[in-house]
Every structure is written in structure tokens, then in C-alpha cells.
Amino acid sequence: MNDGFTFTVEIFTPTLLCTGSYTLPIYRRVSDALNNRLSRFVSLHDVSIAPLWRPQQAQRVQHALVAWGDALLVAVLAEPEPPPDYHPLALPRETQQVMFFTTEFAVRAEIYKRPDIALDEILSGLTDDFIPLRNVTIFPISGGTPLHRSFVCLAQRAIQVLYNVRGPAPTNHHSEPPADTTTATPESNTDAEA
């Protein structure tokens, strides 16, 4: 007897990071399950709940309900094997690298799109609440180490700005004056990136 298909997911909210097991009764993509809006909450078991960007303060609980409307990013860390009879639709698609900005994150990722439709047309007509993204890098707006994930669902309502990424990855440019014209203070950020 099949007890469902269990995915390991991370759910980023504006203040928390919840990591746990998300079980679906039938096999489907996590983005499809989220976009069905069947419940106000995402039910997780074997859950770690921590303040956003402070994983060392995690608390473990057996079961938690995460408010669907507060989920900004849902990253899939591990997924079960699909059943033998699962055959997703194979539509002609291409990837486009896009940079998304929310209040908490900058997200660089590949979005799948039809080759004959521009990105702004796709997003303007999109009715899904969560956008599936591949090869994702999540940059905390408040600073910190970027996270790399294979698959993430981004809440469309959280997007403030986005743009197409063309060419090589951008280098880190700061709007601060050159180091030789500033005076270091104890509050200064000394973690300069190479």
C-alpha cells in the first residue's frame, strides 16, 4: 500500500526557515501541489523551525503547519522516485536566466518558458501563485552566505523587481566610496567578498 510520496522541503517565510517532510498522496511536482491551493497551510512532519538565517537556533517538532500565504520560497531538497506510470507533459521549452528581488532575497535562477513567448508576456498571464525555478542561488538581502538549490518555487506575490540576466555572472559592485577614502568604524562590515 502506498502511503504517499514524501519530499524534503525548506519553506522560507519573512522571518522563519522551516525544513521538513512534505507528503503528497499522489505524485506531482511540488509547484503543482502548492498552486492547487487546497489548504491554507502546508503540512510538514519531522520539522526544524529556525529564525531566518539563524539555523543554529532551530527547534525540532514532530508536526507543523506553515501558512501557505506566508511562504515566499519553497526549496525541494530531496524528492522520491516517481511511479513507473508517471509521464509529465513534454512541451517545447527553453530556459532563461532571471534575477528576482523580494524584500528578503535576491534570487538568481533559470525559468522555463516557451520559446515563442517573451518573459514579460508569460509573467503577465501567469495565474499560478508559485513559479517553478531551476539552478537557483538565493542571496539574503540583509547579507550572509548565498544558498544554492536545484529546484525552488518562488511566490509570485513576493516579487518586487526582476530582470533577464545576460552574459556572465555579475561581479559584486558596492556603491560605497573606495576604501582609501573612508574611515573604518566598529560598526563597519569587515566581511568583504573577493
XYZ file of N, CA and C in Angstrom:
582
model
N 0.844 -1.188 0.000
C 0.000 0.000 0.000
C 0.881 1.241 0.000
N 0.542 2.234 -0.832
C 1.320 3.455 -0.946
C 0.835 4.481 0.071
N 1.749 4.964 0.924
C 1.404 5.990 1.910
C 1.659 7.388 1.385
N 1.894 7.517 0.122
C 2.155 8.822 -0.467
C 3.611 8.968 -0.877
N 3.933 10.149 -1.336
C 5.273 10.461 -1.831
C 5.824 11.610 -0.993
N 6.946 11.357 -0.324
C 7.482 12.326 0.629
C 8.671 13.076 0.055
N 8.564 14.386 0.056
C 9.609 15.303 -0.370
C 10.213 15.952 0.874
N 11.483 16.276 0.834
C 12.088 17.099 1.884
C 12.156 18.516 1.337
N 11.546 19.451 2.078
C 11.462 20.828 1.597
C 11.934 21.812 2.658
N 12.356 22.976 2.177
C 12.616 24.136 3.029
C 11.582 25.182 2.651
N 10.924 25.753 3.641
C 9.976 26.830 3.380
C 10.514 28.092 4.046
N 10.788 29.091 3.226
C 11.269 30.380 3.708
C 10.075 31.315 3.847
N 9.880 31.867 5.047
C 8.878 32.905 5.267
C 9.645 34.199 5.531
N 8.979 35.328 5.728
C 9.731 36.556 6.006
C 10.607 36.485 7.254
N 10.290 35.602 8.207
C 11.065 35.551 9.453
C 11.583 34.168 9.823
N 11.088 33.099 9.185
C 11.442 31.742 9.596
C 11.911 30.896 8.421
N 12.670 29.852 8.767
C 13.032 28.794 7.828
C 12.550 27.484 8.427
N 11.605 26.835 7.742
C 11.045 25.567 8.210
C 11.482 24.470 7.249
N 12.136 23.446 7.779
C 12.617 22.335 6.968
C 11.953 21.064 7.469
N 11.367 20.300 6.537
C 10.715 19.077 6.969
C 10.254 18.227 5.807
N 9.489 17.199 6.130
C 8.969 16.253 5.139
C 7.566 16.675 4.725
N 7.357 16.725 3.419
C 6.079 17.138 2.833
C 5.569 15.965 2.017
N 4.466 15.353 2.452
C 3.954 14.148 1.805
C 2.725 14.457 0.968
N 2.769 14.005 -0.289
C 1.651 14.170 -1.211
C 1.006 12.810 -1.459
N -0.323 12.739 -1.485
C -0.982 11.438 -1.681
C -0.757 10.858 -3.070
N -0.621 11.738 -4.084
C -0.295 11.285 -5.432
C 0.961 12.016 -5.876
N 1.702 11.416 -6.801
C 2.949 12.036 -7.233
C 2.660 13.215 -8.158
N 3.260 14.343 -7.838
C 3.219 15.523 -8.694
C 4.340 16.455 -8.277
N 4.605 17.464 -9.085
C 5.625 18.437 -8.730
C 5.155 19.239 -7.524
N 6.094 19.663 -6.696
C 5.749 20.455 -5.519
C 5.070 21.751 -5.953
N 5.535 22.361 -7.038
C 4.908 23.603 -7.508
C 3.442 23.367 -7.867
N 3.128 22.219 -8.465
C 1.734 21.913 -8.795
C 0.896 21.758 -7.533
N 1.452 21.104 -6.523
C 0.726 20.929 -5.261
C 0.481 22.279 -4.585
N 1.491 23.150 -4.571
C 1.328 24.467 -3.952
C 0.307 25.313 -4.704
N 0.316 25.220 -6.020
C -0.579 26.048 -6.825
C -2.026 25.559 -6.815
N -2.298 24.374 -6.250
C -3.673 23.880 -6.155
C -4.475 24.594 -5.081
N -3.808 25.210 -4.122
C -4.460 25.969 -3.033
C -5.536 25.142 -2.327
N -5.264 23.877 -2.082
C -6.254 23.029 -1.431
C -6.382 23.314 0.060
N -5.355 23.895 0.646
C -5.369 24.158 2.079
C -4.699 25.490 2.353
N -5.062 26.096 3.479
C -4.430 27.347 3.885
C -3.031 27.102 4.445
N -2.737 25.843 4.751
C -1.463 25.500 5.371
C -0.749 24.384 4.609
N 0.572 24.417 4.673
C 1.406 23.334 4.158
C 1.763 22.481 5.374
N 1.390 21.222 5.339
C 1.608 20.322 6.470
C 2.970 19.635 6.346
N 3.833 19.838 7.356
C 5.162 19.222 7.383
C 5.270 18.320 8.605
N 6.070 17.247 8.491
C 6.397 16.443 9.663
C 7.915 16.307 9.770
N 8.381 15.946 10.982
C 9.823 15.918 11.296
C 10.438 17.267 10.918
N 9.989 18.304 11.588
C 10.250 19.683 11.185
C 11.308 20.349 12.052
N 12.146 21.136 11.395
C 13.092 22.036 12.063
C 12.618 23.459 11.766
N 12.417 24.248 12.825
C 11.964 25.637 12.675
C 13.031 26.537 13.269
N 13.538 27.479 12.468
C 14.607 28.371 12.926
C 14.321 29.788 12.453
N 14.825 30.783 13.186
C 14.753 32.150 12.670
C 15.500 32.209 11.336
N 14.981 32.988 10.412
C 15.603 33.100 9.104
C 17.059 33.504 9.262
N 17.954 32.762 8.616
C 19.403 32.987 8.611
C 20.064 32.742 9.968
N 19.361 32.050 10.899
C 19.984 31.636 12.166
C 19.673 30.158 12.428
N 20.191 29.255 11.586
C 19.844 27.834 11.714
C 20.306 27.215 13.028
N 21.305 27.816 13.681
C 21.796 27.278 14.947
C 20.751 27.386 16.063
N 19.700 28.166 15.870
C 18.646 28.322 16.873
C 17.415 27.485 16.541
N 17.612 26.427 15.773
C 16.491 25.596 15.319
C 15.833 24.844 16.468
N 14.540 24.688 16.337
C 13.746 23.890 17.270
C 13.133 22.753 16.475
N 13.156 21.533 17.016
C 12.609 20.364 16.317
C 11.215 20.056 16.858
N 10.287 19.794 15.942
C 8.934 19.383 16.315
C 8.495 18.265 15.371
N 7.544 17.468 15.825
C 7.056 16.347 15.010
C 6.208 16.808 13.833
N 5.374 17.821 14.049
C 4.440 18.245 13.010
C 4.241 19.754 13.107
N 4.175 20.415 11.964
C 3.911 21.857 11.927
C 3.117 22.199 10.681
N 2.309 23.218 10.797
C 1.555 23.751 9.675
C 2.126 25.123 9.347
N 2.569 25.299 8.115
C 3.139 26.572 7.681
C 2.090 27.278 6.833
N 1.787 28.521 7.170
C 0.763 29.281 6.454
C 1.162 29.420 4.989
N 0.303 28.938 4.118
C 0.554 28.955 2.673
C 0.836 30.379 2.201
N 0.095 31.351 2.702
C 0.246 32.732 2.269
C 1.531 33.394 2.733
N 2.215 32.809 3.718
C 3.478 33.368 4.202
C 4.700 32.737 3.549
N 4.496 31.668 2.784
C 5.622 31.003 2.127
C 6.105 31.870 0.966
N 7.374 32.293 1.030
C 7.967 33.106 -0.033
C 8.722 32.243 -1.029
N 9.500 31.303 -0.491
C 10.273 30.359 -1.297
C 10.062 28.970 -0.722
N 9.897 27.992 -1.592
C 9.840 26.600 -1.166
C 10.890 25.855 -1.981
N 11.946 25.417 -1.305
C 13.033 24.707 -1.974
C 12.869 23.210 -1.750
N 13.038 22.435 -2.808
C 12.968 20.975 -2.710
C 14.387 20.458 -2.522
N 14.641 19.844 -1.363
C 15.974 19.307 -1.051
C 16.123 17.858 -1.490
N 15.044 17.088 -1.403
C 15.065 15.677 -1.814
C 13.662 15.306 -2.267
N 13.592 14.460 -3.284
C 12.288 14.045 -3.778
C 12.281 12.546 -4.024
N 11.104 11.932 -3.902
C 11.010 10.492 -4.130
C 11.055 10.168 -5.618
N 11.320 8.916 -5.920
C 11.257 8.455 -7.310
C 9.812 8.508 -7.778
N 9.574 9.004 -8.992
C 8.190 8.989 -9.491
C 7.736 7.562 -9.755
N 6.433 7.329 -9.714
C 5.941 5.984 -10.020
C 6.199 5.660 -11.492
N 6.255 4.383 -11.845
C 6.563 3.996 -13.227
C 5.575 4.545 -14.255
N 4.326 4.783 -13.841
C 3.318 5.259 -14.791
C 3.256 6.790 -14.879
N 4.182 7.493 -14.220
C 4.188 8.956 -14.260
C 4.910 9.437 -15.508
N 4.207 10.187 -16.350
C 4.784 10.730 -17.580
C 4.366 12.193 -17.701
N 5.250 13.113 -17.339
C 4.881 14.527 -17.444
C 4.766 14.954 -18.904
N 3.979 15.995 -19.125
C 3.842 16.518 -20.482
C 5.159 17.127 -20.924
N 5.579 16.823 -22.123
C 6.841 17.345 -22.664
C 6.534 18.447 -23.670
N 6.423 19.681 -23.185
C 6.164 20.817 -24.052
C 7.490 21.438 -24.472
N 7.545 22.036 -25.663
C 8.794 22.688 -26.062
C 9.056 23.912 -25.174
N 10.184 23.889 -24.448
C 10.509 24.985 -23.554
C 11.998 25.270 -23.626
N 12.347 26.479 -23.280
C 13.745 26.861 -23.151
C 13.925 27.510 -21.788
N 15.169 27.599 -21.357
C 15.412 28.246 -20.073
C 15.920 29.659 -20.303
N 15.596 30.500 -19.367
C 16.072 31.873 -19.390
C 16.513 32.213 -17.977
N 17.684 32.806 -17.838
C 18.181 33.147 -16.513
C 17.642 34.516 -16.108
N 17.070 34.543 -14.909
C 16.393 35.744 -14.428
C 16.843 36.035 -13.007
N 16.906 37.310 -12.654
C 17.185 37.761 -11.290
C 15.889 38.322 -10.729
N 15.443 37.771 -9.589
C 14.229 38.215 -8.914
C 14.631 38.882 -7.602
N 13.908 39.921 -7.215
C 14.138 40.576 -5.929
C 12.842 40.591 -5.134
N 12.935 40.175 -3.866
C 11.841 40.296 -2.911
C 12.378 41.166 -1.770
N 11.582 41.394 -0.742
C 12.081 42.192 0.379
C 13.182 41.464 1.146
N 13.175 40.124 1.127
C 14.138 39.350 1.906
C 15.281 38.764 1.087
N 15.051 38.519 -0.228
C 16.007 37.777 -1.034
C 16.229 38.401 -2.403
N 17.408 38.142 -2.946
C 17.650 38.274 -4.381
C 17.821 36.836 -4.859
N 17.123 36.459 -5.901
C 17.102 35.070 -6.369
C 17.507 35.036 -7.836
N 18.632 34.374 -8.101
C 19.090 34.182 -9.486
C 18.763 32.747 -9.872
N 18.013 32.577 -10.991
C 17.533 31.239 -11.319
C 17.194 31.128 -12.796
N 16.998 29.884 -13.233
C 16.519 29.603 -14.577
C 15.015 29.373 -14.521
N 14.309 30.060 -15.389
C 12.869 29.860 -15.513
C 12.622 29.211 -16.871
N 11.690 28.262 -16.894
C 11.331 27.631 -18.159
C 10.262 28.456 -18.842
N 10.414 28.639 -20.155
C 9.419 29.390 -20.915
C 9.310 28.842 -22.325
N 8.171 29.088 -22.938
C 8.015 28.721 -24.338
C 8.907 29.626 -25.173
N 9.562 29.082 -26.183
C 10.485 29.895 -26.982
C 9.811 31.008 -27.780
N 8.507 30.872 -28.041
C 7.814 31.867 -28.854
C 7.133 32.972 -28.048
N 7.308 32.974 -26.732
C 6.655 33.971 -25.882
C 7.710 34.666 -25.021
N 7.630 35.978 -24.937
C 8.573 36.761 -24.123
C 8.272 36.568 -22.641
N 9.297 36.758 -21.821
C 9.169 36.548 -20.382
C 8.080 37.429 -19.775
N 8.026 38.711 -20.146
C 7.012 39.589 -19.562
C 5.591 39.146 -19.930
N 5.407 38.582 -21.121
C 4.097 38.059 -21.516
C 3.717 36.860 -20.657
N 4.692 35.981 -20.410
C 4.425 34.795 -19.590
C 4.027 35.214 -18.184
N 4.802 36.105 -17.579
C 4.533 36.510 -16.203
C 3.239 37.309 -16.095
N 2.921 38.098 -17.097
C 1.673 38.879 -17.074
C 0.449 37.967 -17.128
N 0.554 36.864 -17.843
C -0.577 35.953 -17.970
C -0.562 34.802 -16.982
N 0.425 34.745 -16.110
C 0.567 33.620 -15.182
C -0.473 33.690 -14.076
N -1.227 32.622 -13.900
C -2.223 32.565 -12.837
C -1.735 31.768 -11.631
N -0.616 31.053 -11.773
C -0.068 30.285 -10.654
C 0.490 31.224 -9.588
N 0.349 30.812 -8.340
C 0.871 31.607 -7.229
C 2.372 31.392 -7.046
N 2.865 30.187 -7.396
C 4.277 29.864 -7.232
C 4.901 29.556 -8.591
N 6.064 30.136 -8.840
C 6.777 29.958 -10.101
C 7.882 28.932 -9.887
N 7.901 27.822 -10.647
C 8.986 26.846 -10.504
C 10.272 27.364 -11.150
N 11.388 27.229 -10.427
C 12.690 27.704 -10.889
C 13.725 26.606 -10.712
N 14.733 26.579 -11.587
C 15.821 25.594 -11.516
C 17.161 26.305 -11.345
N 18.151 25.558 -10.839
C 19.524 26.070 -10.669
C 19.510 27.437 -10.001
N 19.094 27.440 -8.756
C 18.768 28.666 -8.022
C 19.886 29.042 -7.046
N 20.193 30.342 -6.993
C 21.047 30.893 -5.951
C 20.232 31.934 -5.201
N 20.151 31.772 -3.886
C 19.376 32.670 -3.029
C 20.352 33.545 -2.259
N 20.271 34.852 -2.474
C 21.129 35.815 -1.790
C 20.305 36.538 -0.735
N 20.677 36.450 0.539
C 19.951 37.214 1.556
C 20.179 38.713 1.348
N 19.113 39.492 1.308
C 19.231 40.932 1.128
C 20.001 41.559 2.296
N 19.808 41.029 3.494
C 20.463 41.591 4.681
C 21.919 41.168 4.802
N 22.419 40.369 3.854
C 23.806 39.896 3.889
C 23.886 38.472 4.394
N 24.981 37.834 4.115
C 25.165 36.453 4.539
C 25.549 35.579 3.361
N 25.716 34.321 3.633
C 26.159 33.363 2.633
C 25.028 32.984 1.690
N 25.245 33.050 0.376
C 24.214 32.614 -0.569
C 23.967 31.107 -0.451
N 22.742 30.702 -0.760
C 22.363 29.292 -0.761
C 22.131 28.851 -2.202
N 22.538 27.634 -2.527
C 22.339 27.085 -3.864
C 21.355 25.918 -3.767
N 20.335 25.942 -4.593
C 19.323 24.893 -4.606
C 19.012 24.507 -6.050
N 18.674 23.236 -6.269
C 18.348 22.745 -7.614
C 16.968 23.196 -8.068
N 15.993 23.145 -7.152
C 14.611 23.469 -7.517
C 13.963 24.279 -6.415
N 13.340 25.395 -6.798
C 12.677 26.282 -5.842
C 11.372 26.765 -6.458
N 10.362 26.912 -5.617
C 9.118 27.558 -6.022
C 9.107 28.941 -5.385
N 8.997 29.977 -6.200
C 9.015 31.359 -5.727
C 7.602 31.916 -5.760
N 7.159 32.495 -4.637
C 5.828 33.102 -4.566
C 5.792 34.333 -5.467
N 4.910 34.302 -6.452
C 4.832 35.397 -7.405
C 4.490 36.720 -6.707
N 3.647 36.663 -5.660
C 3.218 37.875 -4.963
C 4.372 38.581 -4.257
N 5.488 37.851 -3.999
C 6.621 38.427 -3.270
C 7.581 39.184 -4.180
N 7.463 39.007 -5.498
C 8.420 39.614 -6.432
C 8.199 41.119 -6.518
N 9.279 41.871 -6.275
C 9.226 43.330 -6.399
C 9.825 43.803 -7.720
N 10.951 43.195 -8.108
C 11.666 43.572 -9.327
C 12.246 42.299 -9.924
N 12.313 42.253 -11.260
C 13.012 41.146 -11.909
C 13.600 41.645 -13.211
N 14.651 40.963 -13.655
C 15.230 41.291 -14.958
C 15.922 40.071 -15.531
N 16.054 40.058 -16.875
C 16.782 38.997 -17.571
C 18.262 39.133 -17.275
N 18.918 38.031 -17.052
C 20.362 38.022 -16.842
C 21.002 37.610 -18.151
N 21.879 38.430 -18.661
C 22.561 38.112 -19.921
C 24.048 38.105 -19.675
N 24.736 37.200 -20.326
C 26.190 37.150 -20.216
C 26.638 36.486 -18.928
N 27.911 36.682 -18.546
C 28.465 36.039 -17.359
C 27.861 36.590 -16.085
N 28.042 35.858 -15.003
C 27.520 36.276 -13.700
C 28.099 37.626 -13.320
N 27.256 38.520 -12.780
C 27.757 39.836 -12.405
C 28.702 39.747 -11.218
N 29.658 40.667 -11.172
C 30.544 40.724 -10.020
C 29.895 41.569 -8.954
N 30.395 41.477 -7.750
C 29.831 42.205 -6.629
C 30.301 43.651 -6.679
N 29.381 44.582 -6.969
C 29.709 46.005 -7.001
C 29.028 46.682 -5.829
N 29.760 47.492 -5.094
C 29.207 48.225 -3.969
C 29.129 49.699 -4.317
N 28.136 50.389 -3.774
C 28.001 51.814 -4.019
C 28.766 52.629 -2.983
N 29.598 51.976 -2.188
C 30.376 52.665 -1.169
C 31.587 53.329 -1.819
N 32.119 54.384 -1.179
C 33.326 55.012 -1.711
C 34.516 54.069 -1.606
N 35.586 54.308 -2.361
C 36.764 53.459 -2.280
C 37.299 53.393 -0.852
N 37.931 52.259 -0.519
C 38.382 52.020 0.855
C 39.350 53.082 1.348
N 40.196 53.647 0.480
C 41.201 54.598 0.948
C 40.613 55.969 1.294
N 39.320 56.209 1.023
C 38.721 57.496 1.360
C 37.755 57.401 2.524
N 37.634 56.200 3.119
C 36.712 56.039 4.242
C 37.475 55.694 5.498
N 36.850 55.940 6.622
C 37.416 55.594 7.909
C 36.642 54.425 8.472
N 37.359 53.381 8.894
C 36.699 52.196 9.447
C 36.141 52.517 10.815
N 34.927 52.025 11.098
C 34.314 52.184 12.409
C 33.983 50.807 12.937
N 33.738 50.673 14.245
C 33.407 49.349 14.776
C 32.150 48.766 14.153
N 31.236 49.606 13.658
C 30.011 49.094 13.055
C 30.201 48.662 11.614
N 31.354 48.984 11.011
C 31.569 48.673 9.596
C 31.552 47.191 9.354
N 31.071 46.798 8.193
C 31.076 45.392 7.805
C 32.463 45.051 7.290
N 33.131 44.155 7.978
C 34.509 43.793 7.596
C 34.557 42.559 6.741
N 33.406 42.004 6.394
C 33.383 40.792 5.569
C 33.340 41.171 4.113
N 34.425 41.563 3.544
C 34.468 41.922 2.122
C 34.520 40.662 1.290
N 33.774 40.637 0.207
C 33.801 39.483 -0.691
C 34.870 39.655 -1.730
N 35.466 38.550 -2.116
C 36.517 38.591 -3.136
C 35.922 38.750 -4.501
